[in-house]
Amino acid sequence: MLSGHLSPEEFLTRYWQKKPLLLHQALPAFVDPISPEELAGLACEEEAEARLVWQRENTWELKTGPFAENDFTSLPEQGWTLLVQAVDHWFPAVKKLLAEVAFIPRWRINDIMVSYATKNAGVGPHFDYYDVFIIQGQGSRRWKIGQHCDSGSELDSKHSGLKILKHFETNAEWELYPGDVLYIPPGVAHYGISRDDSLSYSIGFRAPSLSEILSHYTDELCLTLTEDQRFSDPDLIPVQNDGEISAAAIGKLSALLRPLLADEQALALWFGRYMSEPKVPQLLEAPEFELDGQSLQQALEQGMRLEKNPASRFAWQNVAQELYCFADGRSFSLPHASEPLKTLLMQLNAWNDTLELEDLSTEPDCLNLLAELYNQGSLIETETT
Ligand code: SIN
Ligand code: CO
């Protein structure tokens, strides 16, 4: 999507996490991979995260899904937006858009949110904590780009459930047509207004907060610690003031904690597991019958076909010269990974959900990993039509 505009290096150096960029006709001849009707259908699914936003007498109103058909039929002709998160989990054609940002690590991606806005609709001036590429589909939207904001920026409390900014300084105004792409870095205020009925696709990124990182990592660390590991002071000397907590005691405490946080190997494995946790876990279901490597081989010989669960998250990492595969919150160590296993790992980490297993289906290493992934619902049987 950058081609004809700038190189990935230029984009990352000059714009990524820094300033907004309009990529005019970044995806020429763009064809919508989903229709408004299909989006509305998805918004009625139990597992989908959907919102309807509309404006009434200068306040923004919000209703969260799942919706029923009459939620749509009772809406006014114009001025409302339907937003659905993680549409890539349901529509492979939407997921395909992720290939456009393959120069950014996949674990940074949250999901593709699709919004359908009727004429004059918008979700109000706001900012997000994440980078986003907004791809314009059918119709057109006028985007206002505002000031840099942070957690201290004043919000207008009268709009319940929506984080509408109290102040908005328009620094730029861009009109997007099908195939145009707008990049907005975290914290930059923005405000889109649909000029007619329009669809847009937001590739949203994620970056865990330090508070999230610390609380989750330490939760996991605690599971590895025993009761024997505790504060100890065999070198204690008599104190002058028994009410005082000495600097020496704090020094000891800090020395006990530091190696825990400095263990990069443990951190790496935790991070792989954490970042591969599924966004919509309800979409992962264990199969009725579990398989092991051998029974999977037989099943494959008998024509069973596997593909990735579109809701699964995969990643891989080289930790201390050992390959690890991460899938939906679990790590699998692949010691002395063979070439076929590496091929499988690359397939698992490609953006598309299909797998080419013909050459791998006699490799015990591959079969064992495939069976594990199948048993936890990360791989599913391809439906034959
Ligand atoms: C929208 O697509 O209407 C809202 C997307 C955003 O501002 O993040
Ligand atoms: Co936004």
PDB file of C-alpha atoms in Angstrom, residues 47 72 90 118-119 122 125-128 159 164 180 191 203 215 240 246-247 255 267 279 292 300 316 323 335 337 361:
ATOM      1  CA  GLU A  47     -19.336 -13.266  19.757  1.00  0.00           C
ATOM      2  CA  PHE A  72     -31.265  -1.498  12.289  1.00  0.00           C
ATOM      3  CA  TRP A  90     -14.845 -13.916  10.246  1.00  0.00           C
ATOM      4  CA  THR A 118     -24.444   6.711   6.680  1.00  0.00           C
ATOM      5  CA  LYS A 119     -24.459  10.250   5.298  1.00  0.00           C
ATOM      6  CA  GLY A 122     -19.241  10.157  12.551  1.00  0.00           C
ATOM      7  CA  PRO A 125     -13.657  13.900  17.794  1.00  0.00           C
ATOM      8  CA  HIS A 126     -11.454  11.470  19.726  1.00  0.00           C
ATOM      9  CA  PHE A 127      -8.023   9.940  19.957  1.00  0.00           C
ATOM     10  CA  ASP A 128      -6.873   6.338  20.236  1.00  0.00           C
ATOM     11  CA  HIS A 159     -21.473  11.585  25.857  1.00  0.00           C
ATOM     12  CA  ILE A 164     -15.341  12.490  22.958  1.00  0.00           C
ATOM     13  CA  ASP A 180      -7.264   6.071  -0.155  1.00  0.00           C
ATOM     14  CA  TYR A 191     -12.773  13.022  13.465  1.00  0.00           C
ATOM     15  CA  ILE A 203      -6.194  -1.887  10.660  1.00  0.00           C
ATOM     16  CA  SER A 215       0.733  -7.300  36.120  1.00  0.00           C
ATOM     17  CA  GLN A 240      19.383   2.002  66.312  1.00  0.00           C
ATOM     18  CA  SER A 246      16.491   0.929  56.249  1.00  0.00           C
ATOM     19  CA  ALA A 247      17.891   1.741  52.836  1.00  0.00           C
ATOM     20  CA  ALA A 255      18.425  -7.039  44.445  1.00  0.00           C
ATOM     21  CA  LEU A 267      10.415 -12.630  29.446  1.00  0.00           C
ATOM     22  CA  LYS A 279      -8.745 -11.716  20.903  1.00  0.00           C
ATOM     23  CA  ASP A 292      -1.887 -37.461  18.218  1.00  0.00           C
ATOM     24  CA  LEU A 300      -4.467 -36.656   6.506  1.00  0.00           C
ATOM     25  CA  TRP A 316       7.468 -17.439  16.432  1.00  0.00           C
ATOM     26  CA  LEU A 323      12.894 -21.984  17.908  1.00  0.00           C
ATOM     27  CA  PRO A 335      14.534 -28.079  19.525  1.00  0.00           C
ATOM     28  CA  ALA A 337      13.993 -27.789  14.227  1.00  0.00           C
ATOM     29  CA  SER A 361       2.499 -34.897   6.460  1.00  0.00           C
TER      30      SER A 361
END
